[in-house]
Amino acid sequence: MAKYDFAKIEKKWQKKWEESNIYEITEDLKLTKKYILEMFPYPSGNIHMGHVRNYSIGDVVARYGRMKGFNVLHPIGYDAFGMPAENAAIKHGVHPRKWTYENIDIMRDQLKSLGLSYNWDREVITCDPDYYKWGQWLFLKFYKRGLVYRKQSKVNWCSSCETVLANEQVEGGGCWRCSTLVEQKELEQWYFKITDYTGPLLNDLEKLKGWPERVKVMQKNWIGRSEGAMVDFILKDGKTVTVFTTRPDTLFGCTFFLLAPEHLLVDELVKGTPYEEDIVKFREKVAKETEIDRTSAEIEKNGCFTGTYIINPVNGREVPVWIADYVLMEYGTGAVMAVPAHDERDFAFAKKYELPIELVIQPAGEDLSSGLDKAYTGEGLMINSGKFNGMPSKEGAKAIAKFLKEQNKGELAVNYRLRDWLISRQRYWGNPIPIIYCDKCGIVPVSEEDLPVILPDDVKITEKGGSPLAKHERFVNTVCPRCSGPARRETDTMDTFTCSSWYFLRYCSPNEGKLPFDGSAANYWMPVDQYIGGIEHAIMHLLYARFFTKVIKDMGMCEVEEPFSNLLTQGMVIKDGAKMSKSKGNVVDPNEIIKTYGADTARLFILFASPPEKELEWSDQGIQGSYRFLNRVWRIVVRNIESSKKGDDTGLDDTDRELLRFVHKTIKKVTGDVERFNLNTAISAIMELVNANYKYYDDKGEGKVNSDLLTEVNEKLLLLLAPFAPHIAEELWETMGKIGSVHLGKWPTFDEKLAKAEEIALIVQINGKVRDKITVSADVSEEEMKKTALSSEKLKQFTEGKEIVKVVVVPKKLVNVVVR
RNA sequence: GCCCGAGUGGCGGAACAGGCAGACGCAACGGACUUAAAAUCCGUUGUCCCUUGUGGACGUGUCGGUUCGACUCCGACCUCGGGCACCA
C-alpha cells in the first residue's frame, strides 16, 4: 500500500485545481448565489494561526455551499495600506510599496499552500491605484452629499504613529495599534459625517438576525442612545444655555450648573472679573492633563467657580455656574445641570466644594431625608418639586418635559454617544485625500476625471517630522481645478478603515473600470451571506462598512442596506493560555506545521480542537492526533478499494446493514453540524464513521466483506471529508477511479429510514435514576415501552413493597417509574 | 462601576427542544504484531465504597427552587474572560 504522502498530494492538486480553474464562477441569475467572505488580511509578510483558522472555517463553508449546488463567490484580497509598511521603510530602508507587494506574493503562496478555494482572479489589493481611485471617487461623492467636512477641534494624537486617531481607535486611553498614550491636539481635520446615519445604524441592528448578540450589543453601546430632555437655563444677562439631561425629573434638585472647561461661553463670563485668573489657570491645567489622568480608575473631580449664577427654568432659582473637568465638550451641549442628590459625579463634586445637596426623589420604603452618604440614582416618588410632588419619577420626567415645552424652555430629546469619524491621517502609505487648497477659491475637490490622485513613489520616509507627502514639492504644488491658479494639495491620507469599508462590493466586479463596482453584479452577489472574522472588528470595521453600504445605497448604486447578513466571529488561537506573540515566545508558525504534517492536517486540527466561536488552545499533541486520523482514513479507504475488488456482495447481513446505517447517520449528523458551524463535532462524526469502518472488518473477517457497500462507504466518506481536508479527499477520490473532482461532487443525502436504528436501548428509571437498559425494537409503542419497563427483573428490588405512583413515558427513549 | 459571555474527567471538548453526563480527540495504562523500538491494530480509563456484582453511592463553579426527571429552566452568590468606562 502506498503511504500517505501529503506533500506530493497537496502540491499535485493545488496545481491541478489552478490549471483547471475549478472554482470559476459567473453571475448566473438562474443559480442561487452564496457570498462567503472572510476578512481580508493585512499583508504583514506571513500568515499566522489566526489566519489559518479564519480561512479554514470560510473554506469549509464555501466548499460545502458549492457541493450543495450554490453559485459561490469566495474571494480574497489584501488590506494593503497602513503603518507597518512605513515602519518597515524606516527600519530597513525598503519602500513601502515594494515591501507590501513582496509580502502579498509571500502570503498569496502561503494561502495557496493551504488549498483554499478562492476565486483568485477576483483579488483586490487596496493600495493598487485601480482600487484606491474608487475610494477617492467615493470620498468626492460623500463630499457632494455633505457627508464629508473639515473641522478644527481637539483630536486624539498618537505621538508614536505621529498621526491623529478616530475615537474608535483609542483603546483604554492608548493607541489601538501601538498602545502609546493618546494626547489631545487642536487640529483641523477631515471627518465623515457618520452621525447622519446614527438612526439606521442603530435601528437596523435589529434586522441582523444572523449576527451574534454580543456584537450587536457592542455596536449599540458604542452608538449610545440616551433619552432625556433639553433644558434651557437663563443667565442673568438673558443669554440661554441649554443642557441635555436623562433625568428631567430631578430638575428641582439642581443646586449648581457646570460648563466644560473648553466651553466658549467661559471667556465671556469671567472676562475682567476677579475670577478670571483662577479660571484661566484651571483651564490650562485641564488642557495638559487630558487623557492621561482621565484613564485612571477613580479620578477626583475638579472644578472652579466662575462667579456667575444661572436661573433654573422650573423654579426660578439662581444656582452658581462652575467649570468642571468631568464635563466633556464633545458630549451633549458641553453644559450640565448638576443634581448632587441623584448623580454620583455631581455628589462627589458637591461634597468636595461644599455645595448644597437637595433630595428630590424619594425611593420606596427608604427614608433618605436625614442626609445622604451617596447619591441615590434610582427611581422613586418626586418630592420638593412643587406641583410635581408625589409623581413617580418616570412619569415625572415626561411631565416636566411637557411643562418645559409649554413654557418654551425645553423639550424631550435623544442624544447619542457616537461622534463623527475622523479620517485624516498624517501618514504616507494611505489613500490620498482628493482635495486641493486654493488661495482664491478655498477648498476645491479634485475633478473626477483627474482621479486617481496618485500616491508618489519618490518620497523620503523618516521617523519624525510629520507627513512625508507634505515635503514632496511636486505632489503638493498643483493648479486649482476651478481658477487654474497655483494651489496646494491636501497631504493627509485617509484612515485605512475607509479601504476596508467597501472592498466586499469591489469583489463583485473587480475589473470594473468606470465605477467602483458594477451595480447589477453587486445586486446579484450582495449581501455577503456569511462573513467570518475576528471579534476585534466588532465595532470599527463592521460599523464603518455598514455606514458605507448605507450611503452607497442612498446614492442608488446598490440595493442592499446591510452588507453582511450573517456574521461568525471566530475565537483567538492561543498557546499555553496566552495569545501567541513573539515576546512570549509561544508562536506556532503555520508554514512549519504545513511542512511537517501538511495543510489538510493543519486545517483539520484547527477545526476539530474547538468550536469556531471559542478560543482555541494550540496543542502539538493534538495536531499529531489529526495527522494520525488522516493516515487512518488513507489506509481504510485504500483497503476498502482493494476489498471491493474481491469481496462478495450477495445481499446485506446484519453487520453490513449496521455499517450502511452508520453512513446515513453520519451524513445526517455532519450536514446538520456544518449548517450550524459545529465543525468540531462534524469532524468527530466523520471519525466515528471511520472507526465503524475499521470495526466492520473486525466483525466481518477480511474475505467476507460486501464490495458494493464498501464502495458506497468510500464515496460518502470522501464527499463528507472534502470540505475539511480537500487534498486527501481528492487524491483518494481519484484512486477510487472516480471521474471529475470530488469538490464538484454533490453533497451526499441521507435516507431517514436507513439512518434510523432498528433497535434502541430503552432506559428504565426509578424516580429519575437509571436502573435498567432494555433493547427493544425502534418502532416500539408507548404501551409496549411501559409493559417492558414494568416487567424488568432489575426493577423489582426497587419497587418491592412500594407504591407505583406514576409512570412517565418519553416515546422511543425512556420510562420513568415514580414510586413512594 | 455598568453591560455581555463562560465555568463539565488529567487536558481540548460533546450532550441540537428538560430525558443514558463525559461522544470524538489528546494523554495514560494493558494486549497483539516485532529480535527490539517506532508505526499500526485491539482494549481499559470521572471519583469513591463494599460483600468484587449484570453491585451501590456521589458527580457538570457554590447554595437554594421548579419538575416524575435539571449540565440544560428560575433566584442568589463565587471565579474567570471580554467590552464600555467621568456620556450628564
PDB file of N, CA, C and O in Angstrom, chain A residues 753-813:
ATOM      1  N   LYS A 753     -34.895   6.650   6.768  1.00  0.00           N
ATOM      2  CA  LYS A 753     -35.246   5.290   7.191  1.00  0.00           C
ATOM      3  C   LYS A 753     -33.989   4.461   7.471  1.00  0.00           C
ATOM      4  O   LYS A 753     -33.907   3.734   8.442  1.00  0.00           O
ATOM      5  N   LEU A 754     -33.006   4.645   6.570  1.00  0.00           N
ATOM      6  CA  LEU A 754     -31.766   3.892   6.728  1.00  0.00           C
ATOM      7  C   LEU A 754     -30.945   4.396   7.911  1.00  0.00           C
ATOM      8  O   LEU A 754     -30.219   3.650   8.554  1.00  0.00           O
ATOM      9  N   ALA A 755     -31.056   5.711   8.176  1.00  0.00           N
ATOM     10  CA  ALA A 755     -30.262   6.308   9.256  1.00  0.00           C
ATOM     11  C   ALA A 755     -30.758   5.876  10.629  1.00  0.00           C
ATOM     12  O   ALA A 755     -30.027   5.919  11.608  1.00  0.00           O
ATOM     13  N   LYS A 756     -32.003   5.462  10.660  1.00  0.00           N
ATOM     14  CA  LYS A 756     -32.611   5.106  11.935  1.00  0.00           C
ATOM     15  C   LYS A 756     -32.155   3.730  12.414  1.00  0.00           C
ATOM     16  O   LYS A 756     -32.028   2.804  11.632  1.00  0.00           O
ATOM     17  N   ALA A 757     -31.956   3.608  13.694  1.00  0.00           N
ATOM     18  CA  ALA A 757     -31.560   2.325  14.266  1.00  0.00           C
ATOM     19  C   ALA A 757     -32.742   1.364  14.240  1.00  0.00           C
ATOM     20  O   ALA A 757     -33.894   1.782  14.338  1.00  0.00           O
ATOM     21  N   GLU A 758     -32.452   0.085  14.071  1.00  0.00           N
ATOM     22  CA  GLU A 758     -33.524  -0.913  14.094  1.00  0.00           C
ATOM     23  C   GLU A 758     -33.945  -1.192  15.524  1.00  0.00           C
ATOM     24  O   GLU A 758     -35.084  -1.508  15.810  1.00  0.00           O
ATOM     25  N   GLU A 759     -32.959  -1.087  16.413  1.00  0.00           N
ATOM     26  CA  GLU A 759     -33.232  -1.315  17.820  1.00  0.00           C
ATOM     27  C   GLU A 759     -32.736  -0.136  18.634  1.00  0.00           C
ATOM     28  O   GLU A 759     -31.768   0.519  18.265  1.00  0.00           O
ATOM     29  N   ILE A 760     -33.414   0.106  19.727  1.00  0.00           N
ATOM     30  CA  ILE A 760     -32.960   1.178  20.617  1.00  0.00           C
ATOM     31  C   ILE A 760     -32.845   0.636  22.036  1.00  0.00           C
ATOM     32  O   ILE A 760     -33.450  -0.373  22.370  1.00  0.00           O
ATOM     33  N   ALA A 761     -32.037   1.353  22.828  1.00  0.00           N
ATOM     34  CA  ALA A 761     -31.907   0.974  24.238  1.00  0.00           C
ATOM     35  C   ALA A 761     -32.955   1.750  25.019  1.00  0.00           C
ATOM     36  O   ALA A 761     -32.891   2.977  25.110  1.00  0.00           O
ATOM     37  N   LEU A 762     -33.906   1.010  25.571  1.00  0.00           N
ATOM     38  CA  LEU A 762     -34.943   1.643  26.376  1.00  0.00           C
ATOM     39  C   LEU A 762     -34.387   1.888  27.778  1.00  0.00           C
ATOM     40  O   LEU A 762     -33.940   0.963  28.454  1.00  0.00           O
ATOM     41  N   ILE A 763     -34.407   3.122  28.200  1.00  0.00           N
ATOM     42  CA  ILE A 763     -33.887   3.479  29.522  1.00  0.00           C
ATOM     43  C   ILE A 763     -35.010   3.352  30.539  1.00  0.00           C
ATOM     44  O   ILE A 763     -36.087   3.915  30.357  1.00  0.00           O
ATOM     45  N   VAL A 764     -34.756   2.586  31.596  1.00  0.00           N
ATOM     46  CA  VAL A 764     -35.770   2.442  32.637  1.00  0.00           C
ATOM     47  C   VAL A 764     -35.270   3.136  33.900  1.00  0.00           C
ATOM     48  O   VAL A 764     -34.195   2.829  34.408  1.00  0.00           O
ATOM     49  N   GLN A 765     -36.048   4.109  34.353  1.00  0.00           N
ATOM     50  CA  GLN A 765     -35.658   4.864  35.545  1.00  0.00           C
ATOM     51  C   GLN A 765     -36.638   4.618  36.683  1.00  0.00           C
ATOM     52  O   GLN A 765     -37.822   4.375  36.462  1.00  0.00           O
ATOM     53  N   ILE A 766     -36.107   4.684  37.906  1.00  0.00           N
ATOM     54  CA  ILE A 766     -36.959   4.740  39.091  1.00  0.00           C
ATOM     55  C   ILE A 766     -36.693   6.097  39.719  1.00  0.00           C
ATOM     56  O   ILE A 766     -35.546   6.413  40.049  1.00  0.00           O
ATOM     57  N   ASN A 767     -37.707   6.890  39.881  1.00  0.00           N
ATOM     58  CA  ASN A 767     -37.567   8.237  40.441  1.00  0.00           C
ATOM     59  C   ASN A 767     -36.429   9.026  39.767  1.00  0.00           C
ATOM     60  O   ASN A 767     -35.655   9.696  40.425  1.00  0.00           O
ATOM     61  N   GLY A 768     -36.304   8.881  38.463  1.00  0.00           N
ATOM     62  CA  GLY A 768     -35.324   9.670  37.730  1.00  0.00           C
ATOM     63  C   GLY A 768     -33.929   9.093  37.703  1.00  0.00           C
ATOM     64  O   GLY A 768     -33.012   9.697  37.157  1.00  0.00           O
ATOM     65  N   LYS A 769     -33.751   7.889  38.314  1.00  0.00           N
ATOM     66  CA  LYS A 769     -32.415   7.287  38.284  1.00  0.00           C
ATOM     67  C   LYS A 769     -32.426   6.065  37.376  1.00  0.00           C
ATOM     68  O   LYS A 769     -33.337   5.227  37.476  1.00  0.00           O
ATOM     69  N   VAL A 770     -31.407   5.964  36.518  1.00  0.00           N
ATOM     70  CA  VAL A 770     -31.349   4.864  35.565  1.00  0.00           C
ATOM     71  C   VAL A 770     -31.115   3.550  36.321  1.00  0.00           C
ATOM     72  O   VAL A 770     -30.167   3.425  37.087  1.00  0.00           O
ATOM     73  N   ARG A 771     -32.011   2.585  36.119  1.00  0.00           N
ATOM     74  CA  ARG A 771     -31.869   1.302  36.801  1.00  0.00           C
ATOM     75  C   ARG A 771     -31.718   0.146  35.842  1.00  0.00           C
ATOM     76  O   ARG A 771     -31.294  -0.926  36.224  1.00  0.00           O
ATOM     77  N   ASP A 772     -32.123   0.344  34.599  1.00  0.00           N
ATOM     78  CA  ASP A 772     -32.014  -0.746  33.637  1.00  0.00           C
ATOM     79  C   ASP A 772     -32.032  -0.188  32.220  1.00  0.00           C
ATOM     80  O   ASP A 772     -32.525   0.919  31.982  1.00  0.00           O
ATOM     81  N   LYS A 773     -31.422  -0.953  31.313  1.00  0.00           N
ATOM     82  CA  LYS A 773     -31.475  -0.620  29.896  1.00  0.00           C
ATOM     83  C   LYS A 773     -31.927  -1.866  29.167  1.00  0.00           C
ATOM     84  O   LYS A 773     -31.323  -2.926  29.321  1.00  0.00           O
ATOM     85  N   ILE A 774     -32.999  -1.765  28.401  1.00  0.00           N
ATOM     86  CA  ILE A 774     -33.541  -2.930  27.713  1.00  0.00           C
ATOM     87  C   ILE A 774     -33.586  -2.656  26.215  1.00  0.00           C
ATOM     88  O   ILE A 774     -34.068  -1.595  25.790  1.00  0.00           O
ATOM     89  N   THR A 775     -33.046  -3.581  25.435  1.00  0.00           N
ATOM     90  CA  THR A 775     -33.055  -3.411  23.988  1.00  0.00           C
ATOM     91  C   THR A 775     -34.436  -3.754  23.438  1.00  0.00           C
ATOM     92  O   THR A 775     -34.965  -4.841  23.711  1.00  0.00           O
ATOM     93  N   VAL A 776     -35.012  -2.802  22.709  1.00  0.00           N
ATOM     94  CA  VAL A 776     -36.336  -3.029  22.113  1.00  0.00           C
ATOM     95  C   VAL A 776     -36.323  -2.588  20.653  1.00  0.00           C
ATOM     96  O   VAL A 776     -35.418  -1.882  20.219  1.00  0.00           O
ATOM     97  N   SER A 777     -37.320  -2.987  19.931  1.00  0.00           N
ATOM     98  CA  SER A 777     -37.448  -2.582  18.521  1.00  0.00           C
ATOM     99  C   SER A 777     -37.637  -1.067  18.441  1.00  0.00           C
ATOM    100  O   SER A 777     -38.259  -0.461  19.312  1.00  0.00           O
ATOM    101  N   ALA A 778     -37.116  -0.441  17.362  1.00  0.00           N
ATOM    102  CA  ALA A 778     -37.133   1.014  17.244  1.00  0.00           C
ATOM    103  C   ALA A 778     -38.547   1.567  17.097  1.00  0.00           C
ATOM    104  O   ALA A 778     -38.798   2.716  17.420  1.00  0.00           O
ATOM    105  N   ASP A 779     -39.485   0.744  16.618  1.00  0.00           N
ATOM    106  CA  ASP A 779     -40.838   1.278  16.436  1.00  0.00           C
ATOM    107  C   ASP A 779     -41.772   0.844  17.566  1.00  0.00           C
ATOM    108  O   ASP A 779     -42.962   0.656  17.373  1.00  0.00           O
ATOM    109  N   VAL A 780     -41.184   0.721  18.748  1.00  0.00           N
ATOM    110  CA  VAL A 780     -41.944   0.313  19.917  1.00  0.00           C
ATOM    111  C   VAL A 780     -43.026   1.349  20.267  1.00  0.00           C
ATOM    112  O   VAL A 780     -42.821   2.546  20.133  1.00  0.00           O
ATOM    113  N   SER A 781     -44.195   0.857  20.709  1.00  0.00           N
ATOM    114  CA  SER A 781     -45.268   1.791  21.089  1.00  0.00           C
ATOM    115  C   SER A 781     -45.090   2.186  22.552  1.00  0.00           C
ATOM    116  O   SER A 781     -44.370   1.531  23.306  1.00  0.00           O
ATOM    117  N   GLU A 782     -45.790   3.230  22.931  1.00  0.00           N
ATOM    118  CA  GLU A 782     -45.682   3.704  24.317  1.00  0.00           C
ATOM    119  C   GLU A 782     -46.180   2.652  25.289  1.00  0.00           C
ATOM    120  O   GLU A 782     -45.632   2.454  26.369  1.00  0.00           O
ATOM    121  N   GLU A 783     -47.238   1.971  24.884  1.00  0.00           N
ATOM    122  CA  GLU A 783     -47.841   0.935  25.723  1.00  0.00           C
ATOM    123  C   GLU A 783     -46.851  -0.202  25.949  1.00  0.00           C
ATOM    124  O   GLU A 783     -46.637  -0.666  27.066  1.00  0.00           O
ATOM    125  N   GLU A 784     -46.175  -0.601  24.847  1.00  0.00           N
ATOM    126  CA  GLU A 784     -45.185  -1.671  24.930  1.00  0.00           C
ATOM    127  C   GLU A 784     -44.016  -1.263  25.816  1.00  0.00           C
ATOM    128  O   GLU A 784     -43.479  -2.063  26.580  1.00  0.00           O
ATOM    129  N   MET A 785     -43.607   0.012  25.676  1.00  0.00           N
ATOM    130  CA  MET A 785     -42.494   0.523  26.485  1.00  0.00           C
ATOM    131  C   MET A 785     -42.807   0.370  27.968  1.00  0.00           C
ATOM    132  O   MET A 785     -41.994  -0.087  28.759  1.00  0.00           O
ATOM    133  N   LYS A 786     -44.010   0.768  28.306  1.00  0.00           N
ATOM    134  CA  LYS A 786     -44.450   0.726  29.702  1.00  0.00           C
ATOM    135  C   LYS A 786     -44.429  -0.711  30.206  1.00  0.00           C
ATOM    136  O   LYS A 786     -43.925  -1.010  31.297  1.00  0.00           O
ATOM    137  N   LYS A 787     -44.981  -1.601  29.385  1.00  0.00           N
ATOM    138  CA  LYS A 787     -45.080  -3.005  29.762  1.00  0.00           C
ATOM    139  C   LYS A 787     -43.684  -3.606  29.950  1.00  0.00           C
ATOM    140  O   LYS A 787     -43.403  -4.269  30.954  1.00  0.00           O
ATOM    141  N   THR A 788     -42.827  -3.346  28.959  1.00  0.00           N
ATOM    142  CA  THR A 788     -41.468  -3.885  29.020  1.00  0.00           C
ATOM    143  C   THR A 788     -40.745  -3.387  30.264  1.00  0.00           C
ATOM    144  O   THR A 788     -40.091  -4.154  30.976  1.00  0.00           O
ATOM    145  N   ALA A 789     -40.875  -2.094  30.508  1.00  0.00           N
ATOM    146  CA  ALA A 789     -40.177  -1.497  31.647  1.00  0.00           C
ATOM    147  C   ALA A 789     -40.642  -2.122  32.963  1.00  0.00           C
ATOM    148  O   ALA A 789     -39.832  -2.498  33.809  1.00  0.00           O
ATOM    149  N   LEU A 790     -41.957  -2.246  33.120  1.00  0.00           N
ATOM    150  CA  LEU A 790     -42.502  -2.732  34.387  1.00  0.00           C
ATOM    151  C   LEU A 790     -42.196  -4.206  34.617  1.00  0.00           C
ATOM    152  O   LEU A 790     -42.208  -4.666  35.749  1.00  0.00           O
ATOM    153  N   SER A 791     -41.886  -4.924  33.537  1.00  0.00           N
ATOM    154  CA  SER A 791     -41.582  -6.340  33.707  1.00  0.00           C
ATOM    155  C   SER A 791     -40.084  -6.573  33.937  1.00  0.00           C
ATOM    156  O   SER A 791     -39.644  -7.714  34.063  1.00  0.00           O
ATOM    157  N   SER A 792     -39.311  -5.512  33.993  1.00  0.00           N
ATOM    158  CA  SER A 792     -37.866  -5.642  34.196  1.00  0.00           C
ATOM    159  C   SER A 792     -37.554  -6.293  35.549  1.00  0.00           C
ATOM    160  O   SER A 792     -38.085  -5.884  36.585  1.00  0.00           O
ATOM    161  N   GLU A 793     -36.688  -7.292  35.504  1.00  0.00           N
ATOM    162  CA  GLU A 793     -36.289  -8.006  36.724  1.00  0.00           C
ATOM    163  C   GLU A 793     -35.592  -7.063  37.692  1.00  0.00           C
ATOM    164  O   GLU A 793     -35.807  -7.084  38.899  1.00  0.00           O
ATOM    165  N   LYS A 794     -34.729  -6.230  37.115  1.00  0.00           N
ATOM    166  CA  LYS A 794     -33.918  -5.329  37.944  1.00  0.00           C
ATOM    167  C   LYS A 794     -34.770  -4.333  38.705  1.00  0.00           C
ATOM    168  O   LYS A 794     -34.369  -3.815  39.741  1.00  0.00           O
ATOM    169  N   LEU A 795     -35.922  -4.057  38.112  1.00  0.00           N
ATOM    170  CA  LEU A 795     -36.793  -3.061  38.725  1.00  0.00           C
ATOM    171  C   LEU A 795     -37.373  -3.558  40.045  1.00  0.00           C
ATOM    172  O   LEU A 795     -37.637  -2.782  40.955  1.00  0.00           O
ATOM    173  N   LYS A 796     -37.534  -4.881  40.095  1.00  0.00           N
ATOM    174  CA  LYS A 796     -38.243  -5.496  41.228  1.00  0.00           C
ATOM    175  C   LYS A 796     -37.704  -5.047  42.589  1.00  0.00           C
ATOM    176  O   LYS A 796     -38.456  -4.647  43.468  1.00  0.00           O
ATOM    177  N   GLN A 797     -36.363  -5.108  42.717  1.00  0.00           N
ATOM    178  CA  GLN A 797     -35.770  -4.765  44.014  1.00  0.00           C
ATOM    179  C   GLN A 797     -36.049  -3.329  44.436  1.00  0.00           C
ATOM    180  O   GLN A 797     -35.959  -2.989  45.610  1.00  0.00           O
ATOM    181  N   PHE A 798     -36.344  -2.481  43.449  1.00  0.00           N
ATOM    182  CA  PHE A 798     -36.600  -1.068  43.791  1.00  0.00           C
ATOM    183  C   PHE A 798     -38.082  -0.782  44.011  1.00  0.00           C
ATOM    184  O   PHE A 798     -38.448   0.197  44.617  1.00  0.00           O
ATOM    185  N   THR A 799     -38.908  -1.651  43.440  1.00  0.00           N
ATOM    186  CA  THR A 799     -40.344  -1.383  43.558  1.00  0.00           C
ATOM    187  C   THR A 799     -40.993  -2.191  44.685  1.00  0.00           C
ATOM    188  O   THR A 799     -42.074  -1.860  45.132  1.00  0.00           O
ATOM    189  N   GLU A 800     -40.284  -3.213  45.111  1.00  0.00           N
ATOM    190  CA  GLU A 800     -40.837  -4.110  46.124  1.00  0.00           C
ATOM    191  C   GLU A 800     -41.328  -3.362  47.361  1.00  0.00           C
ATOM    192  O   GLU A 800     -40.598  -2.550  47.934  1.00  0.00           O
ATOM    193  N   GLY A 801     -42.536  -3.614  47.728  1.00  0.00           N
ATOM    194  CA  GLY A 801     -43.099  -3.015  48.936  1.00  0.00           C
ATOM    195  C   GLY A 801     -43.402  -1.532  48.796  1.00  0.00           C
ATOM    196  O   GLY A 801     -43.669  -0.847  49.769  1.00  0.00           O
ATOM    197  N   LYS A 802     -43.303  -1.035  47.570  1.00  0.00           N
ATOM    198  CA  LYS A 802     -43.582   0.389  47.366  1.00  0.00           C
ATOM    199  C   LYS A 802     -44.761   0.558  46.420  1.00  0.00           C
ATOM    200  O   LYS A 802     -45.085  -0.344  45.646  1.00  0.00           O
ATOM    201  N   GLU A 803     -45.325   1.736  46.507  1.00  0.00           N
ATOM    202  CA  GLU A 803     -46.482   2.009  45.671  1.00  0.00           C
ATOM    203  C   GLU A 803     -46.043   2.745  44.401  1.00  0.00           C
ATOM    204  O   GLU A 803     -45.290   3.705  44.470  1.00  0.00           O
ATOM    205  N   ILE A 804     -46.470   2.253  43.248  1.00  0.00           N
ATOM    206  CA  ILE A 804     -46.151   2.957  41.992  1.00  0.00           C
ATOM    207  C   ILE A 804     -47.150   4.087  41.816  1.00  0.00           C
ATOM    208  O   ILE A 804     -48.357   3.864  41.685  1.00  0.00           O
ATOM    209  N   VAL A 805     -46.637   5.300  41.884  1.00  0.00           N
ATOM    210  CA  VAL A 805     -47.495   6.479  41.866  1.00  0.00           C
ATOM    211  C   VAL A 805     -47.830   6.896  40.441  1.00  0.00           C
ATOM    212  O   VAL A 805     -48.938   7.319  40.135  1.00  0.00           O
ATOM    213  N   LYS A 806     -46.821   6.742  39.575  1.00  0.00           N
ATOM    214  CA  LYS A 806     -46.963   7.328  38.243  1.00  0.00           C
ATOM    215  C   LYS A 806     -45.919   6.685  37.325  1.00  0.00           C
ATOM    216  O   LYS A 806     -44.853   6.292  37.793  1.00  0.00           O
ATOM    217  N   VAL A 807     -46.240   6.565  36.054  1.00  0.00           N
ATOM    218  CA  VAL A 807     -45.259   6.089  35.085  1.00  0.00           C
ATOM    219  C   VAL A 807     -45.178   7.098  33.944  1.00  0.00           C
ATOM    220  O   VAL A 807     -46.160   7.364  33.265  1.00  0.00           O
ATOM    221  N   VAL A 808     -43.990   7.725  33.790  1.00  0.00           N
ATOM    222  CA  VAL A 808     -43.797   8.717  32.726  1.00  0.00           C
ATOM    223  C   VAL A 808     -43.134   8.015  31.545  1.00  0.00           C
ATOM    224  O   VAL A 808     -42.116   7.346  31.720  1.00  0.00           O
ATOM    225  N   VAL A 809     -43.721   8.150  30.353  1.00  0.00           N
ATOM    226  CA  VAL A 809     -43.141   7.525  29.163  1.00  0.00           C
ATOM    227  C   VAL A 809     -42.721   8.592  28.164  1.00  0.00           C
ATOM    228  O   VAL A 809     -43.530   9.428  27.762  1.00  0.00           O
ATOM    229  N   VAL A 810     -41.426   8.615  27.830  1.00  0.00           N
ATOM    230  CA  VAL A 810     -40.944   9.504  26.768  1.00  0.00           C
ATOM    231  C   VAL A 810     -40.759   8.628  25.536  1.00  0.00           C
ATOM    232  O   VAL A 810     -39.893   7.758  25.535  1.00  0.00           O
ATOM    233  N   PRO A 811     -41.590   8.832  24.511  1.00  0.00           N
ATOM    234  CA  PRO A 811     -41.609   7.954  23.342  1.00  0.00           C
ATOM    235  C   PRO A 811     -40.219   7.655  22.793  1.00  0.00           C
ATOM    236  O   PRO A 811     -39.419   8.555  22.587  1.00  0.00           O
ATOM    237  N   LYS A 812     -39.959   6.375  22.594  1.00  0.00           N
ATOM    238  CA  LYS A 812     -38.732   5.888  21.977  1.00  0.00           C
ATOM    239  C   LYS A 812     -37.470   6.271  22.751  1.00  0.00           C
ATOM    240  O   LYS A 812     -36.369   6.272  22.217  1.00  0.00           O
ATOM    241  N   LYS A 813     -37.645   6.626  24.029  1.00  0.00           N
ATOM    242  CA  LYS A 813     -36.462   6.981  24.810  1.00  0.00           C
ATOM    243  C   LYS A 813     -36.435   6.306  26.172  1.00  0.00           C
ATOM    244  O   LYS A 813     -35.618   5.445  26.416  1.00  0.00           O
TER     245      LYS A 813
END
